[in-house]
Short mmCIF file of C-alpha atoms in Angstrom, two decimals:
data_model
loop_
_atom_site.label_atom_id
_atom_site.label_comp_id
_atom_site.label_asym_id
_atom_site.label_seq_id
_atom_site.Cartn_x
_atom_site.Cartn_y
_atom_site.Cartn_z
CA UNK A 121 -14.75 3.82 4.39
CA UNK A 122 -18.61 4.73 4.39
CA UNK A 123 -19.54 5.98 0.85
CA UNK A 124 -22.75 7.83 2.18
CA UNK A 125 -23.57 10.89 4.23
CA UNK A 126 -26.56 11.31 6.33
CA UNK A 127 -27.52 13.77 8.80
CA UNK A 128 -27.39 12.25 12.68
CA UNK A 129 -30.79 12.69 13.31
CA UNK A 130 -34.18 13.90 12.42
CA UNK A 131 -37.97 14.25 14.12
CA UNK A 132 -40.70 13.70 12.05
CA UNK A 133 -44.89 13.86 13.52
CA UNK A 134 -46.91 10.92 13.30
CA UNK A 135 -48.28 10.82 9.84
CA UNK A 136 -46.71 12.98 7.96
CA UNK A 137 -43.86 12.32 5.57
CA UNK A 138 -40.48 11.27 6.72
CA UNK A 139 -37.36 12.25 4.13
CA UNK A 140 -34.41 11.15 4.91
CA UNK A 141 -31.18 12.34 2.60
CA UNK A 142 -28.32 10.88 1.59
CA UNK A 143 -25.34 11.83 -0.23
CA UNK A 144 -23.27 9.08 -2.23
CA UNK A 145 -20.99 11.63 -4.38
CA UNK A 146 -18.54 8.87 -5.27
CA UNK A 147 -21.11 6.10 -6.02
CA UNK A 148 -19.67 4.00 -9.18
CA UNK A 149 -22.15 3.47 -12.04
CA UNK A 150 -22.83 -0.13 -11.38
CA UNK A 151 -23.15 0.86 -7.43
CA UNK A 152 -27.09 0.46 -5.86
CA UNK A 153 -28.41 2.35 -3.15
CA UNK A 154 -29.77 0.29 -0.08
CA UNK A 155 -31.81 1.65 2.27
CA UNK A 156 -32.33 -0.14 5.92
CA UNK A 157 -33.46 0.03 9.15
CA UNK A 158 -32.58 -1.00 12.62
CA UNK A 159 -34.64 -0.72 15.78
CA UNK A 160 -32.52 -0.48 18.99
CA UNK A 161 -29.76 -3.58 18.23
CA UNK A 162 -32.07 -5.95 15.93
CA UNK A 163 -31.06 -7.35 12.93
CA UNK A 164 -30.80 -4.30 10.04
CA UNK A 165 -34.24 -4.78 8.76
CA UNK A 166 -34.46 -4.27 4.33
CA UNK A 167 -36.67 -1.50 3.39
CA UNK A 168 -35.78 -0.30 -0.01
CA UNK A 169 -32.90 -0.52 -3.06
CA UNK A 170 -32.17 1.03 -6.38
CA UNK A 171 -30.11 1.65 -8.98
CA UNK A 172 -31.09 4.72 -10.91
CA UNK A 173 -34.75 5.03 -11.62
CA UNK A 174 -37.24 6.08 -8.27
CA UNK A 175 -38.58 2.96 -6.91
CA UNK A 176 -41.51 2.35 -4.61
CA UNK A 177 -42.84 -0.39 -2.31
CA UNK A 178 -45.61 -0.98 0.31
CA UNK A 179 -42.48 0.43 2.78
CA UNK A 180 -41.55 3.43 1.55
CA UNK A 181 -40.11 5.24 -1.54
CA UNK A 182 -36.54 6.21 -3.05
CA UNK A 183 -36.22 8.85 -4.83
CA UNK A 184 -32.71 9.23 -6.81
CA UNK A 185 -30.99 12.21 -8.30
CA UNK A 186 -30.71 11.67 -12.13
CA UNK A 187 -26.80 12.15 -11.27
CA UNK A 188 -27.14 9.33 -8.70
CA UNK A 189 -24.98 11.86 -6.19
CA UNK A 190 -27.64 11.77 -3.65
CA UNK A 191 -31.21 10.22 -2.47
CA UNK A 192 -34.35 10.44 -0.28
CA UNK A 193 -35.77 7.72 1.77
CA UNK A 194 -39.74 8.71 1.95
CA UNK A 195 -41.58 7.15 4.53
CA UNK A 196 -45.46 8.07 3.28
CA UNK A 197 -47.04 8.55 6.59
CA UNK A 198 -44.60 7.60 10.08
CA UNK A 199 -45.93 5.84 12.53
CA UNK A 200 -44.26 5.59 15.82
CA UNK A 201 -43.16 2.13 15.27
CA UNK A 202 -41.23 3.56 12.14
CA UNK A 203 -38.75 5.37 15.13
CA UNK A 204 -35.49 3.82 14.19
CA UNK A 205 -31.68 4.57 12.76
CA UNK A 206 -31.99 4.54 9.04
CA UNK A 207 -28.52 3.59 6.61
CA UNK A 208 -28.21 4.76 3.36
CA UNK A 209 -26.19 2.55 2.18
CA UNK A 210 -23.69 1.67 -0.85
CA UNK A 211 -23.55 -1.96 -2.73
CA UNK A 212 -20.14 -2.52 -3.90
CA UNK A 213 -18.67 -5.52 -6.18
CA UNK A 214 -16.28 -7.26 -4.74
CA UNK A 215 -14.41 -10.48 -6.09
CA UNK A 216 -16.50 -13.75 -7.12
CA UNK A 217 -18.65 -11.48 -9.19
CA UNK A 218 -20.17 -10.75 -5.51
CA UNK A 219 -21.46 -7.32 -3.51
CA UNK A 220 -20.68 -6.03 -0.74
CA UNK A 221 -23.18 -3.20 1.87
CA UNK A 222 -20.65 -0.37 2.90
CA UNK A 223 -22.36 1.27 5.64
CA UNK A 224 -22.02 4.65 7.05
CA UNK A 225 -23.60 5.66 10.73
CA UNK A 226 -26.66 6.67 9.33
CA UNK A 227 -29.77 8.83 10.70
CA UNK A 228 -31.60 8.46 13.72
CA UNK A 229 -35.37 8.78 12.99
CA UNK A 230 -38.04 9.87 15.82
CA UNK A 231 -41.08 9.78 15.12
CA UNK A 232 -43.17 12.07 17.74
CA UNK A 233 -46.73 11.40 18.77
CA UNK B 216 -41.62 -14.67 5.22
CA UNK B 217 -38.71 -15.79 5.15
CA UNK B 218 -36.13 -15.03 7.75
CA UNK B 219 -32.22 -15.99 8.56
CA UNK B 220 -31.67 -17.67 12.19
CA UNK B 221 -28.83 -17.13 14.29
CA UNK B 222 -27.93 -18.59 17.22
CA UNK B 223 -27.24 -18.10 19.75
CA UNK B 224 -28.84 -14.66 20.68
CA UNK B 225 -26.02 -13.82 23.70
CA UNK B 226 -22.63 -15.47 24.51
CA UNK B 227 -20.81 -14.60 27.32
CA UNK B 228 -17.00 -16.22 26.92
CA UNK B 229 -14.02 -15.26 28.57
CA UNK B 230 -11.03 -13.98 26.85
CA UNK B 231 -9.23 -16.32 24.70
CA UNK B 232 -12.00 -19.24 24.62
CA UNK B 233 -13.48 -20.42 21.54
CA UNK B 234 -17.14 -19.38 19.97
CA UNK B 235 -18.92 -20.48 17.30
CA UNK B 236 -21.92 -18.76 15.87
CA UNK B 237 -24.35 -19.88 13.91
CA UNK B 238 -26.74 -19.39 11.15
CA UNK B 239 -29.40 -20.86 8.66
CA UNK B 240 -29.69 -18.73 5.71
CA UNK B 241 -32.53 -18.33 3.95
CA UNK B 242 -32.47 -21.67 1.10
CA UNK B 243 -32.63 -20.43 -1.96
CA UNK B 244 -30.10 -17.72 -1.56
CA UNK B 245 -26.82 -18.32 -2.77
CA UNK B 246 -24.07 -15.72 -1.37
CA UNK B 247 -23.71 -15.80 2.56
CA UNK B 248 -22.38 -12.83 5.08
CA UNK B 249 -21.00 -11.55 8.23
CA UNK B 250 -21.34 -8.25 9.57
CA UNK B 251 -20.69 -7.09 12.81
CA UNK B 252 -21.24 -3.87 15.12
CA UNK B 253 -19.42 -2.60 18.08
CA UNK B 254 -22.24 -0.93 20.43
CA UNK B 255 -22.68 2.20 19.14
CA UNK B 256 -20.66 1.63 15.99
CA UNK B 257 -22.16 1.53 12.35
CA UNK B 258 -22.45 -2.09 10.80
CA UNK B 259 -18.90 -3.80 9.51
CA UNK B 260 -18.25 -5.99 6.89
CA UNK B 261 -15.92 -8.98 8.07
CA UNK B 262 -16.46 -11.70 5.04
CA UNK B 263 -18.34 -12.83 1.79
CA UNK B 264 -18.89 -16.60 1.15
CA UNK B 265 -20.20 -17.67 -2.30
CA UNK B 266 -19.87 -20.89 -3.73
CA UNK B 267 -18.57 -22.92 -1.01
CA UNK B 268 -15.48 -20.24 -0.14
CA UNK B 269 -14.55 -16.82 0.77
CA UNK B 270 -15.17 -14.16 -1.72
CA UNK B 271 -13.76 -11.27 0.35
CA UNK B 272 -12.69 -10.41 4.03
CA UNK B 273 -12.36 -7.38 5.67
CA UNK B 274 -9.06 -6.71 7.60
CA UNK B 275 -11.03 -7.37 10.35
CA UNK B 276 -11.34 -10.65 9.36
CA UNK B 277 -7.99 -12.07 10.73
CA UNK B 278 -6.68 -15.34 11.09
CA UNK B 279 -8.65 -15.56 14.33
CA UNK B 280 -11.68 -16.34 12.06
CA UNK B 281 -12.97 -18.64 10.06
CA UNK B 282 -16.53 -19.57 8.13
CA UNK B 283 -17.89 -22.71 7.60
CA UNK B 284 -20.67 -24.17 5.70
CA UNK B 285 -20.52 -27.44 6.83
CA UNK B 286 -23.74 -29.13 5.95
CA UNK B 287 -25.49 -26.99 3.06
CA UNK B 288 -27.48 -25.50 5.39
CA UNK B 289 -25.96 -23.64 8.09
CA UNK B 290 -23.36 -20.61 8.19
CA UNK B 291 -20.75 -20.68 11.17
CA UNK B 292 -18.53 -17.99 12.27
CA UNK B 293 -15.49 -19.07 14.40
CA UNK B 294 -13.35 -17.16 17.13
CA UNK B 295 -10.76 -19.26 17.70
CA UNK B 296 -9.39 -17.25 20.67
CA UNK B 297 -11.36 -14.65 21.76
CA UNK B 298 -10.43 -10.97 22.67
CA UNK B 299 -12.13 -8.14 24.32
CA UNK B 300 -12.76 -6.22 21.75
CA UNK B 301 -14.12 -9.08 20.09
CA UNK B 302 -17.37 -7.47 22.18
CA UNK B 303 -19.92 -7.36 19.68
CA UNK B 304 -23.10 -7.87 17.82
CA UNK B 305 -22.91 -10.51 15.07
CA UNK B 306 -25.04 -10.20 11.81
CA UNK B 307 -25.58 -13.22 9.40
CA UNK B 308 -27.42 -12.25 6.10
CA UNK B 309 -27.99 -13.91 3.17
CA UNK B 310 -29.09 -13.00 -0.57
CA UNK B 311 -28.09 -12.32 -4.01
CA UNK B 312 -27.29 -10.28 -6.49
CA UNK B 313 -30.51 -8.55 -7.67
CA UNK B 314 -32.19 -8.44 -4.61
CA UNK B 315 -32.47 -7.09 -1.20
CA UNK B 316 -30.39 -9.11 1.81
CA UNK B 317 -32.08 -10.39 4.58
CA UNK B 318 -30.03 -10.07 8.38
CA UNK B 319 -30.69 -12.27 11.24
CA UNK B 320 -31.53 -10.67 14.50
CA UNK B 321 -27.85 -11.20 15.73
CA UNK B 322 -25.49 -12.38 18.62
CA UNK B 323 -24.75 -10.43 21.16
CA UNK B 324 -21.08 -11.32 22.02
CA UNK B 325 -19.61 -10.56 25.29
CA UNK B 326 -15.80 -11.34 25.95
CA UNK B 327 -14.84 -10.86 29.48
#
């Protein structure tokens, strides 16, 4: 069962900021937020993770809730090859000391010229 | 940078055949996955390998499958007997613990 809520779909214009929600209301403590990507039916592509504290990378930014209930995906400045389905998704432990991704359906991102 | 390989990238195979599918991780990581997606499904989890065995399956993960390691280097799914809604793309990924995991660009299953 998906952990995470996203809306379906969103537009965004060329260059301006994309941010994407997500809800994770029953997230565990230990429990990191993943964020990726997937362009038509490639590979899920890694853009961003995090734990509790906002993190930032030459992709894009997370911003986390200090209750860890929800986040934002911020994409700085879209381009049109940043049109995709995002997943918010939800690292769980499973035996072996190992994770897990639990993914939901995510949102599907346009990016309009 | 480095990337996980599957292959191959489509298999057609009719209905209760055999498939294997393959992967190279990336080298250095350490705890190995499956993943798979019905078209126009979200992404599911079928199985966990760590340490030379499975850490967790999915219920998906019947005893119509199986993962192999077999040489230190590649990852292998097995169908042994293939259904329809078998139909899917196949993810591989690879990584650890503290860091993100990589995905290979799939297989495209196709059981007719």
């Amino acid at each position: 069962d998906a952990k995470t809520t996203q809306p379906p779909s969103m537009d965004c214009a060329e260059g301006r900021a994309a941010n994407l929600p997500c809800n994770h209301s029953t997230i565990s403590g230990n429990e990191y937020v993943y964020w990726y990507r997937q362009i038509h039916s490639q590979g899920p592509q890694y853009i961003i993770h995090g734990l509790k504290n906002n993190e930032t990378n030459e992709m894009a930014s997370l911003i986390i809730t200090e209750d860890r209930k929800s986040s934002t995906l911020i994409l700085p400045h879209a381009t049109l090859r940043d049109t995709a389905v995002y997943y918010c998704i939800v690292r769980v432990l499973i035996a072996g000391n190992n994770r897990k991704l639990i993914w939901g359906l995510g949102t599907s991102l346009a990016v309009n010229p | 940078e480095p990337e996980v390989t599957q292959t191959p990238s489509h298999q057609v195979t009719q209905m209760g055949q055999e498939v294997i599918l393959r992967c190279v991780p990336i080298s250095n990581h350490l705890y190995f996955y499956w993943y798979r997606q019905i078209l126009g499904q979200k992404v599911e989890f079928l199985v966990s390998f760590y340490n030379n065995e499975i850490s967790e399956k999915s219920e998906i993960f019947d005893d119509q499958f199986s993962v192999e390691r077999p040489d230190g280097s590649n990852f292998t799914l097995k169908i042994r007997s293939t259904k329809l809604e078998d139909s899917a793309m196949y993810f591989c990924a690879s990584g650890g613990q503290l860091y993100g995991y990589t995905f290979g660009s799939g297989t495209r299953l196709t059981v007719v």
